[in-house]
Amino acid sequence: MSLKPRTVVITLVIAIFAPTLISLATNLYLDPFSIYRKASLQNDVFLGGRGRDRYQHAGVIQNYEPRAVVLGNSLSANFLPSIIEEKLGWKRTFSLTLDGGTIREQSIVGLAALNKNRIKNVLWLLAPYNFSTLFNSTNDKMPFPHYLYNSYR
């Protein structure tokens, strides 16, 4: 039995592109970092840690309309938005802290939030060791997704 060249080419194209298309459609449908739309969960829970926050904060900025933000590194994550809202009277406060984040990465997230939303309050907490690196440095262990925070998203 002999296969026609056209049949072979069509079969190969489907075999090559089908997994990619299925993966793309699944990620767009599930949208694990809420980049394209709000999470469908009843109570929004954002999971950070070990670099995932760098992806998830872009979705929070894009879809949740924060009015107050907390910036900083993992030490700043101790300032819970619910307690800040209670003590300072802020509304719609979101934590945009970055584990191992440099000043540059924190400023990119903060500027994205300020440019996209009507932010009224910012609490930016810096640790002394944040000043021991150059401003334009990044964390090599957790790459920063610049494309999520600019207009080319």
PDB file of C-alpha atoms in Angstrom:
ATOM      1  CA  MET A   1       0.000   0.000   0.000  1.00  0.00           C
ATOM      2  CA  SER A   2       1.400   3.327  -1.062  1.00  0.00           C
ATOM      3  CA  LEU A   3       0.513   6.647   0.591  1.00  0.00           C
ATOM      4  CA  LYS A   4       0.166   9.768  -1.452  1.00  0.00           C
ATOM      5  CA  PRO A   5       2.696  12.511  -0.627  1.00  0.00           C
ATOM      6  CA  ARG A   6      -0.133  14.933   0.156  1.00  0.00           C
ATOM      7  CA  THR A   7      -1.576  12.550   2.763  1.00  0.00           C
ATOM      8  CA  VAL A   8       1.845  12.168   4.389  1.00  0.00           C
ATOM      9  CA  VAL A   9       2.362  15.946   4.533  1.00  0.00           C
ATOM     10  CA  ILE A  10      -1.096  16.573   6.032  1.00  0.00           C
ATOM     11  CA  THR A  11      -0.549  13.823   8.625  1.00  0.00           C
ATOM     12  CA  LEU A  12       2.848  15.258   9.602  1.00  0.00           C
ATOM     13  CA  VAL A  13       1.508  18.812   9.893  1.00  0.00           C
ATOM     14  CA  ILE A  14      -1.335  17.648  12.125  1.00  0.00           C
ATOM     15  CA  ALA A  15       1.026  15.528  14.243  1.00  0.00           C
ATOM     16  CA  ILE A  16       3.402  18.461  14.706  1.00  0.00           C
ATOM     17  CA  PHE A  17       0.929  21.278  15.352  1.00  0.00           C
ATOM     18  CA  ALA A  18      -1.912  19.504  17.186  1.00  0.00           C
ATOM     19  CA  PRO A  19      -0.108  19.240  20.565  1.00  0.00           C
ATOM     20  CA  THR A  20       0.894  22.907  20.383  1.00  0.00           C
ATOM     21  CA  LEU A  21      -2.619  24.046  19.554  1.00  0.00           C
ATOM     22  CA  ILE A  22      -4.148  21.864  22.268  1.00  0.00           C
ATOM     23  CA  SER A  23      -1.670  23.232  24.827  1.00  0.00           C
ATOM     24  CA  LEU A  24      -2.329  26.827  23.754  1.00  0.00           C
ATOM     25  CA  ALA A  25      -6.105  26.400  23.871  1.00  0.00           C
ATOM     26  CA  THR A  26      -5.920  24.733  27.303  1.00  0.00           C
ATOM     27  CA  ASN A  27      -3.758  27.533  28.753  1.00  0.00           C
ATOM     28  CA  LEU A  28      -5.983  30.256  27.323  1.00  0.00           C
ATOM     29  CA  TYR A  29      -9.081  28.510  28.656  1.00  0.00           C
ATOM     30  CA  LEU A  30      -7.698  27.819  32.146  1.00  0.00           C
ATOM     31  CA  ASP A  31      -5.647  31.063  32.340  1.00  0.00           C
ATOM     32  CA  PRO A  32      -3.800  29.931  35.500  1.00  0.00           C
ATOM     33  CA  PHE A  33      -2.329  33.383  36.243  1.00  0.00           C
ATOM     34  CA  SER A  34      -5.507  35.396  35.455  1.00  0.00           C
ATOM     35  CA  ILE A  35      -3.675  37.318  32.749  1.00  0.00           C
ATOM     36  CA  TYR A  36      -6.604  37.549  30.329  1.00  0.00           C
ATOM     37  CA  ARG A  37      -9.599  37.549  32.686  1.00  0.00           C
ATOM     38  CA  LYS A  38     -10.544  37.360  36.355  1.00  0.00           C
ATOM     39  CA  ALA A  39     -10.349  33.976  38.008  1.00  0.00           C
ATOM     40  CA  SER A  40     -13.612  32.064  38.023  1.00  0.00           C
ATOM     41  CA  LEU A  41     -13.186  31.158  41.696  1.00  0.00           C
ATOM     42  CA  GLN A  42     -15.714  32.541  44.153  1.00  0.00           C
ATOM     43  CA  ASN A  43     -13.001  33.967  46.417  1.00  0.00           C
ATOM     44  CA  ASP A  44      -9.907  35.111  44.578  1.00  0.00           C
ATOM     45  CA  VAL A  45      -6.753  33.537  45.951  1.00  0.00           C
ATOM     46  CA  PHE A  46      -3.412  34.453  44.465  1.00  0.00           C
ATOM     47  CA  LEU A  47      -0.580  31.995  44.896  1.00  0.00           C
ATOM     48  CA  GLY A  48       2.877  33.493  44.997  1.00  0.00           C
ATOM     49  CA  GLY A  49       6.264  32.118  45.766  1.00  0.00           C
ATOM     50  CA  ARG A  50       9.358  31.060  43.891  1.00  0.00           C
ATOM     51  CA  GLY A  51       8.770  33.356  40.929  1.00  0.00           C
ATOM     52  CA  ARG A  52       5.120  32.605  40.203  1.00  0.00           C
ATOM     53  CA  ASP A  53       4.145  35.985  41.616  1.00  0.00           C
ATOM     54  CA  ARG A  54       5.971  37.685  38.731  1.00  0.00           C
ATOM     55  CA  TYR A  55       3.390  36.229  36.364  1.00  0.00           C
ATOM     56  CA  GLN A  56       0.336  36.511  38.569  1.00  0.00           C
ATOM     57  CA  HIS A  57       0.776  40.185  39.464  1.00  0.00           C
ATOM     58  CA  ALA A  58       0.351  41.150  35.798  1.00  0.00           C
ATOM     59  CA  GLY A  59      -3.121  39.578  35.845  1.00  0.00           C
ATOM     60  CA  VAL A  60      -4.013  41.275  39.136  1.00  0.00           C
ATOM     61  CA  ILE A  61      -3.002  44.654  37.720  1.00  0.00           C
ATOM     62  CA  GLN A  62      -4.877  44.022  34.483  1.00  0.00           C
ATOM     63  CA  ASN A  63      -8.133  42.571  35.813  1.00  0.00           C
ATOM     64  CA  TYR A  64      -8.758  43.406  39.471  1.00  0.00           C
ATOM     65  CA  GLU A  65      -8.580  47.236  39.552  1.00  0.00           C
ATOM     66  CA  PRO A  66      -6.549  47.722  42.735  1.00  0.00           C
ATOM     67  CA  ARG A  67      -6.827  51.093  44.492  1.00  0.00           C
ATOM     68  CA  ALA A  68      -3.889  50.504  46.848  1.00  0.00           C
ATOM     69  CA  VAL A  69      -0.814  48.293  46.461  1.00  0.00           C
ATOM     70  CA  VAL A  70       1.969  46.912  48.616  1.00  0.00           C
ATOM     71  CA  LEU A  71       5.331  46.643  46.846  1.00  0.00           C
ATOM     72  CA  GLY A  72       8.561  45.059  47.987  1.00  0.00           C
ATOM     73  CA  ASN A  73      10.225  41.686  48.376  1.00  0.00           C
ATOM     74  CA  SER A  74       9.221  38.626  50.391  1.00  0.00           C
ATOM     75  CA  LEU A  75       9.647  40.493  53.693  1.00  0.00           C
ATOM     76  CA  SER A  76       6.984  42.955  52.529  1.00  0.00           C
ATOM     77  CA  ALA A  77       4.545  40.076  52.057  1.00  0.00           C
ATOM     78  CA  ASN A  78       4.105  40.109  55.834  1.00  0.00           C
ATOM     79  CA  PHE A  79       2.030  43.273  55.437  1.00  0.00           C
ATOM     80  CA  LEU A  80      -1.288  41.635  54.616  1.00  0.00           C
ATOM     81  CA  PRO A  81      -3.750  43.681  52.539  1.00  0.00           C
ATOM     82  CA  SER A  82      -6.622  42.880  54.914  1.00  0.00           C
ATOM     83  CA  ILE A  83      -4.716  44.281  57.903  1.00  0.00           C
ATOM     84  CA  ILE A  84      -3.595  47.352  55.934  1.00  0.00           C
ATOM     85  CA  GLU A  85      -7.200  48.027  54.911  1.00  0.00           C
ATOM     86  CA  GLU A  86      -8.312  47.692  58.527  1.00  0.00           C
ATOM     87  CA  LYS A  87      -5.547  49.823  60.098  1.00  0.00           C
ATOM     88  CA  LEU A  88      -5.080  52.489  57.407  1.00  0.00           C
ATOM     89  CA  GLY A  89      -8.570  52.573  55.934  1.00  0.00           C
ATOM     90  CA  TRP A  90      -7.371  51.825  52.403  1.00  0.00           C
ATOM     91  CA  LYS A  91      -9.745  50.157  49.922  1.00  0.00           C
ATOM     92  CA  ARG A  92      -9.106  47.364  47.417  1.00  0.00           C
ATOM     93  CA  THR A  93      -5.537  46.759  48.568  1.00  0.00           C
ATOM     94  CA  PHE A  94      -3.465  44.142  46.755  1.00  0.00           C
ATOM     95  CA  SER A  95      -0.033  42.791  47.616  1.00  0.00           C
ATOM     96  CA  LEU A  96       2.290  42.935  44.597  1.00  0.00           C
ATOM     97  CA  THR A  97       5.398  41.794  46.433  1.00  0.00           C
ATOM     98  CA  LEU A  98       8.081  39.813  44.606  1.00  0.00           C
ATOM     99  CA  ASP A  99      10.046  37.048  46.291  1.00  0.00           C
ATOM    100  CA  GLY A 100      13.700  37.916  45.696  1.00  0.00           C
ATOM    101  CA  GLY A 101      12.646  40.983  43.739  1.00  0.00           C
ATOM    102  CA  THR A 102      15.127  43.719  42.955  1.00  0.00           C
ATOM    103  CA  ILE A 103      14.285  47.417  43.110  1.00  0.00           C
ATOM    104  CA  ARG A 104      14.027  47.489  39.319  1.00  0.00           C
ATOM    105  CA  GLU A 105      11.563  44.593  39.180  1.00  0.00           C
ATOM    106  CA  GLN A 106       9.498  46.113  41.975  1.00  0.00           C
ATOM    107  CA  SER A 107       9.409  49.463  40.186  1.00  0.00           C
ATOM    108  CA  ILE A 108       8.273  47.829  36.927  1.00  0.00           C
ATOM    109  CA  VAL A 109       5.357  46.177  38.742  1.00  0.00           C
ATOM    110  CA  GLY A 110       4.518  49.397  40.587  1.00  0.00           C
ATOM    111  CA  LEU A 111       4.613  51.523  37.433  1.00  0.00           C
ATOM    112  CA  ALA A 112       2.426  49.014  35.596  1.00  0.00           C
ATOM    113  CA  ALA A 113      -0.135  49.236  38.412  1.00  0.00           C
ATOM    114  CA  LEU A 114       0.004  53.038  38.443  1.00  0.00           C
ATOM    115  CA  ASN A 115      -0.349  53.274  34.660  1.00  0.00           C
ATOM    116  CA  LYS A 116      -3.258  50.836  34.418  1.00  0.00           C
ATOM    117  CA  ASN A 117      -5.334  51.717  37.515  1.00  0.00           C
ATOM    118  CA  ARG A 118      -6.314  54.699  39.624  1.00  0.00           C
ATOM    119  CA  ILE A 119      -4.013  53.859  42.525  1.00  0.00           C
ATOM    120  CA  LYS A 120      -4.535  56.084  45.553  1.00  0.00           C
ATOM    121  CA  ASN A 121      -2.066  54.546  48.018  1.00  0.00           C
ATOM    122  CA  VAL A 122       1.281  52.764  47.650  1.00  0.00           C
ATOM    123  CA  LEU A 123       3.240  51.111  50.447  1.00  0.00           C
ATOM    124  CA  TRP A 124       6.713  50.308  49.082  1.00  0.00           C
ATOM    125  CA  LEU A 125       8.897  48.546  51.596  1.00  0.00           C
ATOM    126  CA  LEU A 126      12.615  48.253  50.861  1.00  0.00           C
ATOM    127  CA  ALA A 127      15.130  46.159  52.761  1.00  0.00           C
ATOM    128  CA  PRO A 128      18.688  47.499  53.232  1.00  0.00           C
ATOM    129  CA  TYR A 129      20.142  44.743  51.046  1.00  0.00           C
ATOM    130  CA  ASN A 130      17.998  46.006  48.134  1.00  0.00           C
ATOM    131  CA  PHE A 131      20.479  48.869  47.857  1.00  0.00           C
ATOM    132  CA  SER A 132      23.508  46.562  47.628  1.00  0.00           C
ATOM    133  CA  THR A 133      22.833  45.788  43.957  1.00  0.00           C
ATOM    134  CA  LEU A 134      22.684  48.030  40.917  1.00  0.00           C
ATOM    135  CA  PHE A 135      19.288  49.467  40.022  1.00  0.00           C
ATOM    136  CA  ASN A 136      19.096  47.673  36.671  1.00  0.00           C
ATOM    137  CA  SER A 137      19.968  44.240  38.096  1.00  0.00           C
ATOM    138  CA  THR A 138      17.545  41.330  38.051  1.00  0.00           C
ATOM    139  CA  ASN A 139      17.249  38.090  39.983  1.00  0.00           C
ATOM    140  CA  ASP A 140      18.977  35.448  37.842  1.00  0.00           C
ATOM    141  CA  LYS A 141      17.289  32.577  39.698  1.00  0.00           C
ATOM    142  CA  MET A 142      13.791  33.866  38.879  1.00  0.00           C
ATOM    143  CA  PRO A 143      13.626  35.590  35.479  1.00  0.00           C
ATOM    144  CA  PHE A 144      11.288  38.560  35.250  1.00  0.00           C
ATOM    145  CA  PRO A 145       8.612  38.437  32.491  1.00  0.00           C
ATOM    146  CA  HIS A 146       8.976  41.985  31.105  1.00  0.00           C
ATOM    147  CA  TYR A 147       6.531  41.222  28.278  1.00  0.00           C
ATOM    148  CA  LEU A 148       3.621  40.978  30.751  1.00  0.00           C
ATOM    149  CA  TYR A 149       4.186  44.492  32.072  1.00  0.00           C
ATOM    150  CA  ASN A 150       4.476  46.499  28.861  1.00  0.00           C
ATOM    151  CA  SER A 151       2.115  47.408  26.048  1.00  0.00           C
ATOM    152  CA  TYR A 152       3.302  44.471  23.924  1.00  0.00           C
ATOM    153  CA  ARG A 153       1.636  41.898  26.181  1.00  0.00           C
TER     154      ARG A 153
END
